[in-house]
Structure formats: structure tokens, C-alpha cells
Coordinates of C-alpha atoms and ligand atoms in Angstrom, one line a residue:
M1 CA -26.3 -25.5 -9.5
Q2 CA -26.5 -27.8 -6.0
E3 CA -23.9 -27.1 -3.2
E4 CA -22.5 -29.3 -0.9
S5 CA -21.3 -29.3 2.3
F6 CA -19.0 -29.5 4.8
D7 CA -17.7 -29.4 8.7
C8 CA -14.0 -27.8 7.4
I9 CA -13.3 -27.3 4.1
I10 CA -9.6 -27.2 3.2
L11 CA -8.2 -24.8 0.7
G12 CA -5.2 -26.8 -1.4
G13 CA -3.8 -30.1 -1.2
G14 CA -0.2 -29.7 -0.2
P15 CA 1.3 -30.8 2.6
A16 CA -0.4 -29.0 5.4
G17 CA -3.6 -29.4 2.9
L18 CA -3.7 -33.3 3.4
S19 CA -1.6 -33.4 7.2
S20 CA -4.8 -31.5 8.5
A21 CA -7.6 -33.5 6.3
L22 CA -6.6 -36.2 7.9
Y23 CA -6.8 -34.5 11.7
A24 CA -9.9 -32.8 10.8
R25 CA -11.3 -36.3 9.5
R26 CA -10.0 -38.8 12.9
A27 CA -12.0 -36.2 14.4
N28 CA -15.4 -36.9 12.9
L29 CA -15.0 -34.2 10.3
S30 CA -16.9 -34.0 7.1
C31 CA -13.9 -33.2 5.0
A32 CA -13.2 -32.0 1.6
I33 CA -10.2 -30.7 -0.2
I34 CA -10.3 -28.0 -2.9
D35 CA -7.4 -27.7 -5.4
I36 CA -6.5 -25.9 -8.6
S37 CA -4.2 -28.4 -9.7
A38 CA -3.6 -31.7 -8.8
I39 CA -3.6 -33.0 -5.2
G40 CA 0.5 -33.0 -3.6
G41 CA 1.3 -29.4 -3.6
T42 CA 4.8 -27.6 -4.7
P43 CA 7.4 -30.4 -2.0
S44 CA 6.0 -32.7 -5.8
N45 CA 8.5 -30.2 -8.0
Y46 CA 11.6 -31.0 -5.8
C47 CA 14.2 -33.1 -6.9
E48 CA 15.1 -34.8 -3.1
I49 CA 14.1 -34.1 0.6
E50 CA 16.7 -35.5 3.4
N51 CA 15.4 -33.1 5.9
Y52 CA 11.7 -34.9 6.3
L53 CA 12.5 -36.9 9.5
G54 CA 12.4 -41.2 9.8
F55 CA 12.8 -40.0 6.0
N56 CA 17.3 -40.7 5.3
K57 CA 16.6 -39.0 1.4
I58 CA 13.3 -39.4 -0.8
N59 CA 11.8 -37.5 -3.9
G60 CA 9.4 -35.2 -3.4
W61 CA 6.7 -37.0 -5.6
E62 CA 6.7 -39.6 -3.5
L63 CA 6.6 -38.3 -0.7
C64 CA 3.7 -36.4 -2.1
E65 CA 2.1 -38.7 -3.0
R66 CA 2.7 -41.0 -0.1
F67 CA 0.5 -38.9 2.2
E68 CA -2.2 -38.9 -0.4
E69 CA -2.8 -42.7 0.2
H70 CA -2.6 -42.2 4.7
V71 CA -5.3 -39.2 3.6
D72 CA -7.3 -42.0 1.5
K73 CA -7.7 -44.4 4.1
F74 CA -10.3 -42.0 5.8
E75 CA -12.6 -40.7 2.6
V76 CA -11.7 -37.5 2.5
Q77 CA -14.0 -35.6 -0.6
K78 CA -11.1 -33.9 -2.8
F79 CA -11.7 -31.9 -5.6
P80 CA -7.9 -31.1 -8.1
Y81 CA -8.3 -28.7 -10.4
E82 CA -11.6 -26.3 -9.2
E83 CA -10.0 -22.2 -9.0
I84 CA -12.2 -20.2 -6.1
K85 CA -14.0 -17.9 -8.4
K86 CA -16.2 -16.3 -5.1
I87 CA -15.3 -16.6 -1.3
D88 CA -17.0 -16.1 1.5
L89 CA -14.6 -16.2 4.9
V90 CA -16.3 -13.9 6.9
S91 CA -20.3 -15.6 7.5
N92 CA -20.4 -17.9 10.2
T93 CA -21.0 -20.4 7.1
K94 CA -18.7 -20.0 5.5
K95 CA -18.6 -20.0 1.1
I96 CA -16.1 -20.7 -1.7
V97 CA -17.7 -20.9 -5.4
T98 CA -15.7 -22.2 -8.3
A99 CA -16.4 -22.7 -12.2
D100 CA -19.4 -24.9 -11.4
K101 CA -19.4 -25.8 -8.1
E102 CA -20.6 -23.9 -4.9
F103 CA -19.4 -25.1 -1.2
S104 CA -20.7 -24.0 2.1
S105 CA -18.9 -25.2 5.6
K106 CA -18.6 -24.3 8.7
T107 CA -15.1 -24.3 8.9
V108 CA -12.3 -23.6 6.5
I109 CA -8.3 -23.9 6.6
I110 CA -6.5 -22.5 4.2
A111 CA -3.2 -24.0 3.0
T112 CA -2.9 -23.1 -0.5
G113 CA 0.8 -22.3 -0.6
A114 CA 2.5 -20.1 -2.0
K115 CA 4.3 -19.4 -5.5
P116 CA 8.1 -18.3 -7.3
R117 CA 8.7 -14.8 -7.1
K118 CA 10.1 -13.5 -10.2
L119 CA 12.8 -11.2 -10.9
N120 CA 10.6 -8.7 -13.7
I121 CA 13.4 -7.9 -15.6
K122 CA 13.8 -7.1 -19.4
G123 CA 13.1 -10.8 -20.5
E124 CA 11.5 -13.1 -18.1
K125 CA 8.3 -13.2 -18.9
E126 CA 8.6 -13.4 -23.0
N127 CA 11.1 -16.5 -22.5
I128 CA 9.0 -18.3 -20.0
G129 CA 9.2 -21.9 -21.8
H130 CA 12.4 -20.4 -23.6
G131 CA 15.0 -21.5 -20.9
V132 CA 13.7 -19.3 -18.7
S133 CA 12.0 -21.8 -16.1
Y134 CA 11.3 -23.0 -12.3
C135 CA 10.9 -25.9 -11.8
A136 CA 14.4 -28.1 -12.0
V137 CA 12.9 -31.5 -11.4
C138 CA 10.1 -30.9 -14.6
D139 CA 12.5 -28.7 -16.9
G140 CA 16.5 -30.1 -15.9
A141 CA 16.5 -32.9 -18.0
F142 CA 16.3 -30.2 -21.3
Y143 CA 19.4 -28.9 -20.3
K144 CA 21.9 -31.9 -20.9
N145 CA 25.6 -31.1 -22.1
K146 CA 24.6 -26.9 -21.5
I147 CA 24.8 -24.3 -19.5
V148 CA 22.9 -22.7 -17.1
S149 CA 22.1 -19.9 -14.1
V150 CA 20.0 -20.5 -11.3
I151 CA 19.8 -17.2 -9.2
G152 CA 19.5 -16.9 -5.5
G153 CA 20.8 -17.7 -2.2
G154 CA 18.5 -19.9 -0.7
N155 CA 18.0 -23.4 0.4
S156 CA 15.9 -23.8 -2.8
A157 CA 18.4 -22.0 -5.1
L158 CA 20.8 -24.1 -3.6
E159 CA 19.6 -27.4 -4.2
E160 CA 18.4 -26.5 -7.3
A161 CA 21.6 -25.7 -8.6
L162 CA 23.2 -29.2 -7.3
Y163 CA 20.1 -31.5 -8.6
L164 CA 20.9 -29.6 -12.7
T165 CA 24.7 -30.6 -12.3
R166 CA 23.2 -34.1 -13.5
F167 CA 22.8 -33.0 -17.3
A168 CA 24.2 -29.6 -17.3
K169 CA 27.8 -28.9 -18.2
K170 CA 27.8 -25.6 -16.2
V171 CA 26.2 -24.5 -13.6
Y172 CA 26.6 -20.4 -12.5
L173 CA 24.6 -19.6 -9.1
I174 CA 24.8 -16.3 -9.3
H175 CA 23.8 -14.4 -6.0
R176 CA 23.7 -10.9 -5.5
R177 CA 25.0 -11.4 -1.8
S178 CA 28.3 -13.2 -0.9
E179 CA 27.1 -14.8 1.9
F180 CA 24.6 -18.0 1.7
R181 CA 21.0 -18.4 3.6
A182 CA 20.7 -22.2 2.8
D183 CA 22.2 -24.6 5.0
K184 CA 25.5 -25.0 5.7
I185 CA 25.2 -28.4 4.5
I186 CA 24.4 -28.0 1.6
Q187 CA 26.9 -24.4 0.7
E188 CA 29.5 -27.2 1.5
R189 CA 28.1 -29.5 -1.2
V190 CA 27.9 -26.6 -3.9
K191 CA 31.1 -25.1 -2.6
N192 CA 32.9 -28.7 -3.0
N193 CA 30.7 -29.4 -7.5
Y194 CA 32.9 -28.6 -9.5
K195 CA 30.6 -28.0 -12.6
I196 CA 29.2 -25.0 -10.2
E197 CA 30.9 -21.5 -10.4
L198 CA 30.1 -19.4 -7.6
I199 CA 28.8 -15.4 -9.2
L200 CA 28.6 -13.6 -5.9
N201 CA 27.7 -9.8 -5.7
Y202 CA 25.6 -9.4 -9.2
S203 CA 21.9 -9.2 -9.7
P204 CA 20.3 -9.7 -13.1
V205 CA 19.3 -7.1 -15.0
E206 CA 17.5 -8.5 -18.0
I207 CA 17.7 -11.9 -20.4
S208 CA 17.6 -11.5 -24.0
G209 CA 18.6 -13.9 -27.1
E210 CA 17.1 -14.2 -30.0
G211 CA 13.9 -16.7 -29.5
K212 CA 15.0 -18.3 -26.3
V213 CA 17.8 -17.2 -23.6
E214 CA 20.8 -17.3 -24.9
K215 CA 22.6 -14.4 -22.3
I216 CA 22.1 -13.3 -18.7
K217 CA 23.7 -9.1 -18.2
L218 CA 24.1 -9.0 -14.6
K219 CA 24.7 -6.0 -12.1
N220 CA 27.8 -6.2 -9.5
T221 CA 25.7 -5.0 -5.5
V222 CA 28.6 -2.8 -4.3
D223 CA 30.6 -1.4 -7.7
F224 CA 27.7 -1.7 -10.2
S225 CA 29.7 -2.8 -13.2
E226 CA 27.7 -4.7 -15.6
I227 CA 29.4 -8.2 -17.3
E228 CA 27.3 -10.9 -19.7
L229 CA 26.4 -14.5 -19.4
N230 CA 26.7 -16.9 -22.3
T231 CA 23.3 -19.1 -20.9
D232 CA 20.9 -21.7 -22.1
G233 CA 18.9 -21.9 -19.2
I234 CA 17.7 -19.6 -16.8
F235 CA 16.0 -20.8 -13.7
P236 CA 14.5 -18.3 -10.6
Y237 CA 14.8 -19.8 -7.5
I238 CA 14.7 -16.0 -5.2
G239 CA 12.6 -17.1 -2.9
L240 CA 7.4 -17.4 -2.6
E241 CA 5.1 -15.1 -3.0
P242 CA 2.1 -16.4 -1.4
N243 CA -1.4 -18.0 -3.1
S244 CA -3.2 -15.2 -1.0
E245 CA -5.0 -12.8 -3.2
Y246 CA -8.5 -15.0 -2.5
F247 CA -8.7 -13.6 0.6
S248 CA -7.4 -10.0 0.4
G249 CA -10.2 -7.5 2.5
Q250 CA -11.2 -11.0 4.5
I251 CA -8.6 -11.8 6.2
K252 CA -5.4 -10.2 8.5
Q253 CA -2.6 -10.3 6.3
D254 CA 1.5 -9.1 6.7
E255 CA 3.4 -6.5 4.6
N256 CA 3.8 -9.4 1.3
G257 CA 0.5 -11.0 2.1
F258 CA 1.4 -13.4 4.5
I259 CA -2.1 -14.5 6.2
I260 CA -1.5 -13.9 10.1
T261 CA -2.3 -16.7 12.5
D262 CA -2.0 -17.7 16.2
N263 CA -0.2 -19.8 18.2
S264 CA -3.3 -22.3 16.8
M265 CA -3.0 -21.5 13.4
K266 CA -6.1 -19.4 13.9
T267 CA -6.4 -16.7 11.8
S268 CA -8.4 -13.1 11.8
Q269 CA -11.6 -14.2 11.3
D270 CA -13.8 -17.1 13.7
G271 CA -13.3 -20.6 11.9
V272 CA -10.7 -20.5 9.2
F273 CA -7.6 -21.4 9.6
A274 CA -4.1 -21.0 7.9
I275 CA -1.4 -23.4 7.7
G276 CA 1.9 -24.1 5.6
D277 CA 3.6 -21.6 2.9
I278 CA 1.1 -19.3 2.6
R279 CA 1.6 -18.8 7.3
N280 CA 3.6 -15.4 8.1
T281 CA 5.6 -18.5 10.0
P282 CA 9.3 -18.3 10.3
L283 CA 10.1 -21.8 8.7
R284 CA 8.9 -23.3 5.3
Q285 CA 9.0 -26.6 5.7
V286 CA 7.7 -30.3 4.6
I287 CA 7.8 -30.9 8.1
T288 CA 6.8 -27.5 9.9
A289 CA 3.6 -27.2 7.2
V290 CA 2.8 -30.8 8.5
A291 CA 2.8 -29.7 11.6
D292 CA 0.3 -27.2 11.1
G293 CA -1.8 -29.1 10.0
A294 CA -2.1 -30.8 12.8
I295 CA -2.5 -28.2 15.1
A296 CA -5.3 -26.5 12.7
G297 CA -7.0 -30.1 11.7
V298 CA -7.4 -30.4 16.3
G299 CA -7.9 -26.5 15.7
A300 CA -10.7 -27.0 13.1
S301 CA -12.7 -29.5 15.7
K302 CA -12.6 -27.7 18.8
Y303 CA -14.4 -25.0 17.6
I304 CA -17.2 -27.1 15.9
L305 CA -18.0 -29.2 19.6
E306 CA -17.7 -25.5 20.8
N307 CA -20.3 -23.7 18.0
Y308 CA -22.6 -26.5 16.6
K309 CA -21.9 -29.2 19.8
D310 CA -25.0 -31.9 18.7
D311 CA -23.8 -31.2 14.6
I312 CA -21.6 -34.0 13.9
T313 CA -22.5 -37.5 12.4
N314 CA -19.9 -38.1 10.7
E315 CA -18.4 -41.5 11.1
V316 CA -15.1 -42.2 10.6
G317 CA -12.1 -44.9 10.6
A318 CA -9.1 -46.1 8.4
K319 CA -10.5 -48.2 5.9
Ligands
LIG1 P1 15.0 -17.4 0.1 O1 15.0 -18.8 1.7 O2 13.8 -16.5 0.9 O3 16.3 -16.9 -0.2 C1 15.8 -16.4 -1.2 C2 17.3 -15.7 -2.3 O4 17.0 -15.1 -3.2 C3 17.6 -14.7 -0.7 O5 19.2 -15.6 -1.2 C4 17.5 -13.5 -1.4 O6 18.7 -12.8 -1.6 C5 17.6 -13.8 -3.0 N1 17.0 -12.6 -3.6 C6 15.8 -12.7 -2.9 N2 14.7 -11.1 -4.2 C7 15.6 -11.4 -5.7 C8 16.2 -10.7 -6.5 N3 15.1 -9.6 -7.4 N4 16.8 -11.2 -7.3 C9 17.7 -11.4 -7.0 N5 18.4 -12.2 -5.3 C10 17.1 -12.3 -4.7 O7 13.6 -18.5 -0.7 P2 13.9 -20.0 -1.0 O8 15.6 -20.7 -1.5 O9 13.3 -20.3 -2.6 O10 13.0 -20.9 0.4 C11 12.0 -20.1 0.8 C12 11.5 -21.1 2.2 O11 11.1 -22.8 1.7 C13 12.8 -21.1 3.6 O12 12.0 -20.6 4.2 C14 13.3 -22.4 2.7 O13 14.2 -22.5 3.4 C15 12.5 -23.0 2.3 N6 13.3 -24.4 1.8 C16 13.8 -25.9 2.2 C17 14.0 -26.4 1.8 C18 15.0 -27.7 2.7 O14 14.1 -27.2 3.3 N7 15.0 -28.6 2.2 C19 13.8 -26.8 0.3 C20 13.6 -25.2 -0.4 C21 13.3 -24.8 0.3 P3 19.2 -12.4 -0.2 O15 19.5 -13.5 0.8 O16 20.1 -11.9 -0.4 O17 17.9 -11.8 1.0

């Protein structure tokens, strides 16, 4: 296998990764993005984003498409659908091996994001694709005039519950407390939507049905009584787990697996940066992800200037 060498390899092609590529390329670094799936990242699956400055409202996929088009003008090499098989972030020259490629790089920016946390209850795993879905944008249209249940009390749960009212005749919003974490403006919209019924102080305990989701059993978190609701679909939005398993043992992570960085996005390993949802950040938004990316792109360039002075030869400029 022939090895491809870069100044900066970015793992993950979501908003954080794309932004870091833009800044790294503009600092003249040769640069590649490796992603396990398509370039674009999680926000491609968001219905609408209305807190990205400059856009009153924009589809997640459209915003990500614009990010990618912008980065494409700077000739960043992209390697979508490449899963990391082996990685060495400890040596001076970082190494990444995928199924059929080998890469080396002076710096690595980790932007692999996070995945939906699972409920881990009976009937969840068995019904994925048969009524349990973690993506309202992908699957919402299958629930025209049906009843769906959304689990969670954060921005994702409330925003996706609202989105699902476009199709479903009824949306149960099931939350384990009586207070939501979501932004107040979204809470107001949820409370004013006649299709959404709030089921507060309940946690799901079991999903059941014959070959597809039909019921969800809930336990009251105050008096521990149980109820059962008829539902055709279940959309858990109960937070995120970092895609950080590849880096265990090489990079310092917090107790939940999120990568610990300083203000410059530097990790515990020289030449390795972490940005976006995978970082132990106080806020996970597209706007904070792209800001992280800018800081890391510049940081990678500084690192190379300090450690590999005469070695940057690539010409850069927008097409
Ligand atoms: P989140 O803010 O962490 O909220 C997770 C929710 O799920 C919480 O309400 C939590 O309840 C509940 N929960 C956790 N574990 C549970 C379990 N086992 N059973 C039942 N309920 C459980 O997660 P998120 O909404 O996915 O958002 C993730 C990040 O992305 C956040 O930083 C969020 O602000 C951001 N985000 C932003 C936007 C936006 O700005 N437009 C959109 C989507 C997401 P408790 O409240 O009781 O802990």
C-alpha cells in the first residue's frame, strides 16, 4: 500500500472538520479530510437551523453543502467512506490506516463528532428500522397521520418533535423531568403546538410490538407507576456519545469519552487537536464547531512552523 503524506489530516468532515480544513489550507498546509461516511456531518440530518448567524433559517444539509463547496475551492483532498482501522497519534509523524489506504501527517485534527445515545431498554435494538429511529429528517415522512413518540428534553428532542408534527397526527414528547433543557423559544413553540402532548416525569422502560413498534411502556420518575402508550414510531433524542473509541489510550478523554482540549484545541498529544462535538465543550452548536475548526486550523499551522520550519511548499489560493 502506498502511503499518502500530508501536513494536516482532519478526521471527520462535518462543520468543525471543514472549517479547520479551510483555515489549514489558507495557511498553506497540505490537507486531507478522512470520514467514515459522506462529507457533511450530523447537521446534514437536522431539519432546520435557525441559530447560525447570517441565516434566519436554513436546512442542515444546505448549510453543510455550502461549507463543503467553500472548502472545495481550496483543493482539500477528501476521503469519504474510509473507516480508521489503526491510528498512531503518539509518534511525531502521525499514522492512520484505513481498509485500503495508509496516511501519514505532521498534525491531526480530530473532528469525528458524536452519535445518538441509546435508551438501552428492551425492544429498542430489535426495532431499529421497524419504528425506532434516531433521525426524524430521514424517517419522519413514514409517519404520515400516525402517532410518534419523541424521548428527551434537550434542543434535539424538542426541535425534532416540532418537525414530526408536519407528518404525524400526534407526537408524544416524553421527558424524565418536568423542566426542559431546550432553548426557551423552542419550548414555547412546543407548548403551543396542538399536535404535541407532553408526557412529563416519565422514562421509557420497554418497547413492544409484533415485528414493528406498537407500544411504549413508561415508568413515572416520581411515584414509579407505569403506563403504556400506543405509538407507531419512537425517536430517542437523549444526548450524544463521542465517536472517540479509536483514540482511547492515546489522547486524554473525560469520564464520558469526550476529548479534553485547552483553549487552542490542543489535546494531550503534541500535534493533535480536537474540535466540535467530540471535545469536552460547554456548547455543541454548528457555530461553535466552525469556530473550534478555525482555531485548530491556525493551531496546526503554528505547530508546523515551530516544528518543521522549512518544510511547507504547497501553493494555496481559492480557485
Ligand atoms: P442534551 O441537550 O444532552 O439533552 C438530552 C436530553 O435527554 C435531556 O433532557 C436528558 O434529560 C434526556 N436524557 C438523557 N438520558 C436519558 C435517558 N436514559 N432516558 C431518558 N431521557 C434521557 O442532548 P441533545 O438535545 O441531543 O443535544 C446535544 C447537544 O447539541 C446540546 O449541546 C444541544 O444544545 C445541541 N443542539 C443544539 C441545537 C440547536 O441549537 N439548534 C439543536 C440540536 C442539538 P435531563 O434533562 O433530565 O438530563
